[in-house]
């Protein structure tokens, strides 16, 4: 057997990046016009999100982004003597919350234990710990804290043994229902009310057609596909592009992709909303230290002196806003036969002629 | 409102990349030792996949990778007068397959219509077209062909109207069951039989413990989480890293993450397999034209003169093999309390001291 | 330990049964007014379905019921030497379809092999056989045929061994996506176009409100709940009642419950449809031989001299129509605050005063 | 159009019922030998459950049944001005728990508010109320309480309007993930440790084969089928039979079917467990008043003078134990080629010759 020989060292993937917008964002976290960085190999994403952003600037309140919740999770797995022992352990843990909170606080400066959820299956005990993690996305902080909690539990409670630091009830980067139901990452709802004239002129469609398409495609079509807590056209594209541009662990687009688009025809105006229960971003940690990522975060205003957590919340809201821009643009395009392909081809042609 | 001001232009995200391995791969597509490029912000992934690759070199047949199927899909959405008309249309399409095949062939040099699946819900008709697409991942080829088929259908058949070029039954970059059941992308099964001594020395665990953990965590834990066609620890991480390194549309890790790890204790030896029904890769098209991606594909041997489709199949198999390497390493680590966090911290410390 | 002592022998559960309707049914199977038998402990179901049936009589075409497909399934599970052997087996089976069809025909007078679907996971091979089964629901016929096919496969093909006559890919009486995607039982779509005046007078609501509620509750609400291929209010109730009344294996309401309600406001008229991909009924076999069930089937016109399969198709359509009646009535009721509880209480009070 | 003419009035479905067992049950609710009533058209279920029950009598602790949790749920749906208003409402509700608890207590003698879970999607607010409901299964009690809470909420909080008394996040009789994750009905885990000799003699198999089949079929097979929180062979059959025999709303087998079988080979002994998160039973209310049902409940010891809730807990545990008996028997049978069909045919033949 031969090995594919090493050529000249290529020590990075270079993902083309553009800033688009600005998008107009209001709500309970920010009130600004913000340009959005998108790193992607799929260049037609840029004009698509840009079109959505342009629309937001023509709407009175812009995108109203509501941060509903935030937490990072890690589930540990214990083997108990039997289900009765597992249940007894759960009840004892309920009496030991103060100890557990202390252990978590000691494991990391910013970690705080919020809640503990459990599942018992046979003699297996799954404990899903939920933490506040400041400006970090919190994967490592949660694992560190879970390790400490595990050590405590197997030391203090009889009849339970270590099985795994992750029991997949977390659940990290996998398609499931638990993250939407119990929460993981930032839960952000974005809403935009678009006047009829803007719908017709900028999006070349009508509120009635977008609302109908959303029901037929995103809701019914996804249900027929056996989708799980998913009703959207392409959240994953925008999430990937912002995550890469800002140094995030982009594999979290798996759960990020599980969100719900809801649209209504309000007397010709279009109400368009994207609910993203699992935006997982941080402004400190791993990839965020790379020069370009740090610069992009700074330009986004996410490296400012703010109370812990505020920078990450801001980034989550910008990310969610970018999702709405791209989702709106694609949905509008798909109401017209042939438009999607035509704009893709047009853009790729123009790009290869010059700009790209 | 102020806008976040443009700083010096950053026109790319720079994702650190390393080659790890080689992994030993055999099966129905290739028989070689292959180094694997991983682009990621999560640097502990490198030593983790490297450890798995090292193990494969100590196994007689290495990773046996079986390519089971390949196709790219696009579902269109039509509004019919009623369900009866939708059903009549489906039956007429069954009689028009020759026409449809011709239309597809004319839309693109490499596209070929394989199958048409339908779903009727009320008066909505979803048609899921499945195509062979040569060495391309095929997103655009499928959309182009679907556009042509749609135009034909609404012109020829009475009582059905255009609703969308995508009805979400495709389904692209969303968590669902349909892609695994009907197929989308390359379906690759990887298997590795690891001698007991290698399990103990290189993976610091036993076959019995890995097999039990796989049942408890990947199968039961994921089921409790409401997972859908998913039973693995972290396929998404490896898929993202290879996709970015080779210029793929990495948002396809969403469906890619939906695969199944199966492990058995065979008298102390460990049978370890990863089933990936939705590996979506191409060796031509979009991001693959970027210099670094082209160079990486070339080094992988995926730019050779081969019959159409062979380069992409090779890439799919290498991708799937990298998944097995990373999955195996993480599963082994999680059988030992504290090991995961310890190795992460060790690696990050050593990296920031020097290599990284 | 003591045992709960046997009292006087009670050798049956007596489930109260009423005939409601008639409902007006048209479409590709029948064109009639049909009364529907409902056996249930939940007596408010009777007036609810009766109200829906009354509405159908005021609509020009009544319920238009379209039978889209029919088949019964059984998946077997084989252990192969490895995935390559599993794939080779699948390919050989493709060349042995004539043999397989003959084996199935010999196993039972009415059984006919329609299609074979496969899934490979690691070294496991799942084969999902789909059969036509005449007027029987086909559970036993499918198992008998699968047994014969299994015996043939393990005898003829090398490297595969018996693992189970059912591999849960069938899937029988379990919540999954496969039955809707690949088909199991009768697939029936029912549609009803209700004039505005009937919506307002008989259902005390408007088309706009029912359509909005359907989106908010059945589509979005179910998606948030982590529902799978499900978008309805209570199909299971009607299915259970008809199944019990006609001697069916009522545990099949599990997959039966997985269907999709779609409603539209058409200029004030209400388009209301129920798509039921998995109606599993037969007019011969097991419970259908009980006196009351035989009498009910006869009264339904499902014991007539007809070509094989016609009686079962008729029963499937009546069942699906009863689902639409009950679904419509409940959805309309829920658009009005307090109505559901009020009518339940009213009915239960009036019933206990007298009729019940 | 003609109507199917009324024949002689048949005012009930007569479902054949037998008592099987007794099964030996211990754990945190009861410690007894209990015979189990099964009403079913599928007569082979009787000998199957009987075989399982016989096995339980040969195991030292019998079935150890652990009641883990209990609650009944109803989710209401509100339309808010926007997501911000929905979030504000959620926070105000958090401050109004005392009021809400009082309202619930006043709505019904036994109802008690346990928890409130929320989901926000766009401007839609779903509130999932969880109640203790004494010995009732609690459907009506929960609806009554939800009605009262809804009236309070729309009266007291600004910007939210009634949309539905059920928003499908409950979720009642539909396949979803939420009921298992958040709880609905009784959560019961049953476990049985079967000595090797009993496995071999009474079940004609080995622990190793049952454990392997459980992984291959119930876990992997169901995952491939796109199953949701489901890993079992046929819970629905036993649930239906006990529910019908005791006057329950049997449509709740839909969520009841979503449970997890876990089996282990413990040095030749078989550990076999069934986890049923959603057993929905009551000993008072609707069908429970029918003479035969009341008599069956009495014979089960579920009509005794006990603290509120104890009778229902007892019934839940008996129900769950019957599920284990039937699941164990079928799984053992499927490890042997041809056994399932042979025993079915044998039983049906013997039954039609005489007893049935």
mmCIF file of N, CA and C in Angstrom, chain B residues 177 181 215-216 219-220 223-231 260-262 264, chain D residues 177 181 215-216 219-220 223-231 260-262 264:
data_model
loop_
_atom_site.group_PDB
_atom_site.id
_atom_site.type_symbol
_atom_site.label_atom_id
_atom_site.label_comp_id
_atom_site.label_asym_id
_atom_site.label_seq_id
_atom_site.Cartn_x
_atom_site.Cartn_y
_atom_site.Cartn_z
ATOM 1 N N UNK B 177 -36.177 11.981 8.468
ATOM 2 C CA UNK B 177 -35.981 10.544 8.284
ATOM 3 C C UNK B 177 -35.871 10.171 6.813
ATOM 4 N N UNK B 181 -33.979 6.852 4.646
ATOM 5 C CA UNK B 181 -34.861 5.788 4.158
ATOM 6 C C UNK B 181 -34.809 5.677 2.633
ATOM 7 N N UNK B 215 -24.456 0.963 23.187
ATOM 8 C CA UNK B 215 -25.882 0.695 23.405
ATOM 9 C C UNK B 215 -26.485 1.730 24.341
ATOM 10 N N UNK B 216 -25.798 2.005 25.441
ATOM 11 C CA UNK B 216 -26.375 2.884 26.462
ATOM 12 C C UNK B 216 -26.461 4.335 26.007
ATOM 13 N N UNK B 219 -27.397 4.506 21.340
ATOM 14 C CA UNK B 219 -28.709 3.978 20.970
ATOM 15 C C UNK B 219 -29.785 4.410 21.970
ATOM 16 N N UNK B 220 -29.631 4.038 23.246
ATOM 17 C CA UNK B 220 -30.688 4.388 24.215
ATOM 18 C C UNK B 220 -30.688 5.880 24.507
ATOM 19 N N UNK B 223 -32.198 7.807 21.702
ATOM 20 C CA UNK B 223 -33.637 7.567 21.633
ATOM 21 C C UNK B 223 -34.363 8.402 22.686
ATOM 22 N N UNK B 224 -33.830 8.427 23.895
ATOM 23 C CA UNK B 224 -34.441 9.238 24.953
ATOM 24 C C UNK B 224 -34.452 10.716 24.586
ATOM 25 N N UNK B 225 -33.435 11.145 23.852
ATOM 26 C CA UNK B 225 -33.341 12.552 23.444
ATOM 27 C C UNK B 225 -34.318 12.900 22.331
ATOM 28 N N UNK B 226 -35.047 11.894 21.857
ATOM 29 C CA UNK B 226 -35.924 12.150 20.717
ATOM 30 C C UNK B 226 -35.131 12.275 19.435
ATOM 31 N N UNK B 227 -34.038 11.543 19.350
ATOM 32 C CA UNK B 227 -33.212 11.573 18.150
ATOM 33 C C UNK B 227 -33.917 10.899 16.979
ATOM 34 N N UNK B 228 -33.528 11.276 15.798
ATOM 35 C CA UNK B 228 -34.167 10.723 14.609
ATOM 36 C C UNK B 228 -33.108 10.119 13.691
ATOM 37 N N UNK B 229 -33.216 8.800 13.507
ATOM 38 C CA UNK B 229 -32.264 8.048 12.684
ATOM 39 C C UNK B 229 -30.820 8.427 13.034
ATOM 40 N N UNK B 230 -30.542 8.532 14.303
ATOM 41 C CA UNK B 230 -29.235 8.955 14.778
ATOM 42 C C UNK B 230 -28.810 8.064 15.927
ATOM 43 N N UNK B 231 -27.614 7.551 15.870
ATOM 44 C CA UNK B 231 -27.062 6.771 16.978
ATOM 45 C C UNK B 231 -25.546 6.857 16.907
ATOM 46 N N UNK B 260 -25.413 5.699 12.113
ATOM 47 C CA UNK B 260 -25.541 4.721 13.199
ATOM 48 C C UNK B 260 -24.231 4.001 13.474
ATOM 49 N N UNK B 261 -23.781 4.111 14.711
ATOM 50 C CA UNK B 261 -22.611 3.366 15.159
ATOM 51 C C UNK B 261 -23.072 2.042 15.760
ATOM 52 N N UNK B 262 -22.421 0.981 15.352
ATOM 53 C CA UNK B 262 -22.741 -0.341 15.899
ATOM 54 C C UNK B 262 -21.444 -1.010 16.311
ATOM 55 N N UNK B 264 -19.621 -4.426 18.557
ATOM 56 C CA UNK B 264 -19.829 -5.737 19.180
ATOM 57 C C UNK B 264 -18.546 -6.219 19.834
ATOM 58 N N UNK D 177 -42.108 13.448 20.897
ATOM 59 C CA UNK D 177 -41.048 13.252 21.882
ATOM 60 C C UNK D 177 -41.371 13.906 23.212
ATOM 61 N N UNK D 181 -40.124 13.184 27.350
ATOM 62 C CA UNK D 181 -39.123 14.085 27.915
ATOM 63 C C UNK D 181 -39.672 14.837 29.124
ATOM 64 N N UNK D 215 -30.810 -5.203 20.679
ATOM 65 C CA UNK D 215 -30.002 -4.143 20.075
ATOM 66 C C UNK D 215 -30.282 -4.040 18.578
ATOM 67 N N UNK D 216 -30.305 -5.172 17.902
ATOM 68 C CA UNK D 216 -30.423 -5.155 16.444
ATOM 69 C C UNK D 216 -31.807 -4.721 15.971
ATOM 70 N N UNK D 219 -33.552 -1.438 18.947
ATOM 71 C CA UNK D 219 -32.803 -0.184 18.959
ATOM 72 C C UNK D 219 -32.385 0.231 17.547
ATOM 73 N N UNK D 220 -31.596 -0.607 16.865
ATOM 74 C CA UNK D 220 -31.120 -0.203 15.531
ATOM 75 C C UNK D 220 -32.268 -0.227 14.513
ATOM 76 N N UNK D 223 -34.513 2.698 14.953
ATOM 77 C CA UNK D 223 -33.843 3.929 14.533
ATOM 78 C C UNK D 223 -33.866 4.051 13.011
ATOM 79 N N UNK D 224 -33.575 2.962 12.325
ATOM 80 C CA UNK D 224 -33.608 2.982 10.855
ATOM 81 C C UNK D 224 -35.009 3.323 10.335
ATOM 82 N N UNK D 225 -36.028 2.894 11.073
ATOM 83 C CA UNK D 225 -37.414 3.155 10.661
ATOM 84 C C UNK D 225 -37.827 4.606 10.892
ATOM 85 N N UNK D 226 -36.920 5.382 11.483
ATOM 86 C CA UNK D 226 -37.294 6.742 11.835
ATOM 87 C C UNK D 226 -38.208 6.763 13.043
ATOM 88 N N UNK D 227 -38.014 5.817 13.946
ATOM 89 C CA UNK D 227 -38.823 5.768 15.163
ATOM 90 C C UNK D 227 -38.489 6.916 16.091
ATOM 91 N N UNK D 228 -39.426 7.253 16.944
ATOM 92 C CA UNK D 228 -39.222 8.379 17.851
ATOM 93 C C UNK D 228 -39.461 7.916 19.290
ATOM 94 N N UNK D 229 -38.380 8.003 20.063
ATOM 95 C CA UNK D 229 -38.407 7.571 21.475
ATOM 96 C C UNK D 229 -39.072 6.212 21.613
ATOM 97 N N UNK D 230 -38.747 5.305 20.726
ATOM 98 C CA UNK D 230 -39.365 3.993 20.690
ATOM 99 C C UNK D 230 -38.281 2.946 20.481
ATOM 100 N N UNK D 231 -38.298 1.918 21.301
ATOM 101 C CA UNK D 231 -37.372 0.795 21.110
ATOM 102 C C UNK D 231 -37.995 -0.439 21.742
ATOM 103 N N UNK D 260 -39.041 1.887 25.961
ATOM 104 C CA UNK D 260 -37.725 1.338 25.625
ATOM 105 C C UNK D 260 -37.452 0.030 26.342
ATOM 106 N N UNK D 261 -37.194 -0.998 25.562
ATOM 107 C CA UNK D 261 -36.785 -2.286 26.106
ATOM 108 C C UNK D 261 -35.258 -2.335 26.170
ATOM 109 N N UNK D 262 -34.768 -2.753 27.310
ATOM 110 C CA UNK D 262 -33.314 -2.880 27.460
ATOM 111 C C UNK D 262 -33.029 -4.256 28.046
ATOM 112 N N UNK D 264 -29.862 -7.286 28.939
ATOM 113 C CA UNK D 264 -28.430 -7.551 29.088
ATOM 114 C C UNK D 264 -28.192 -9.025 29.398
#
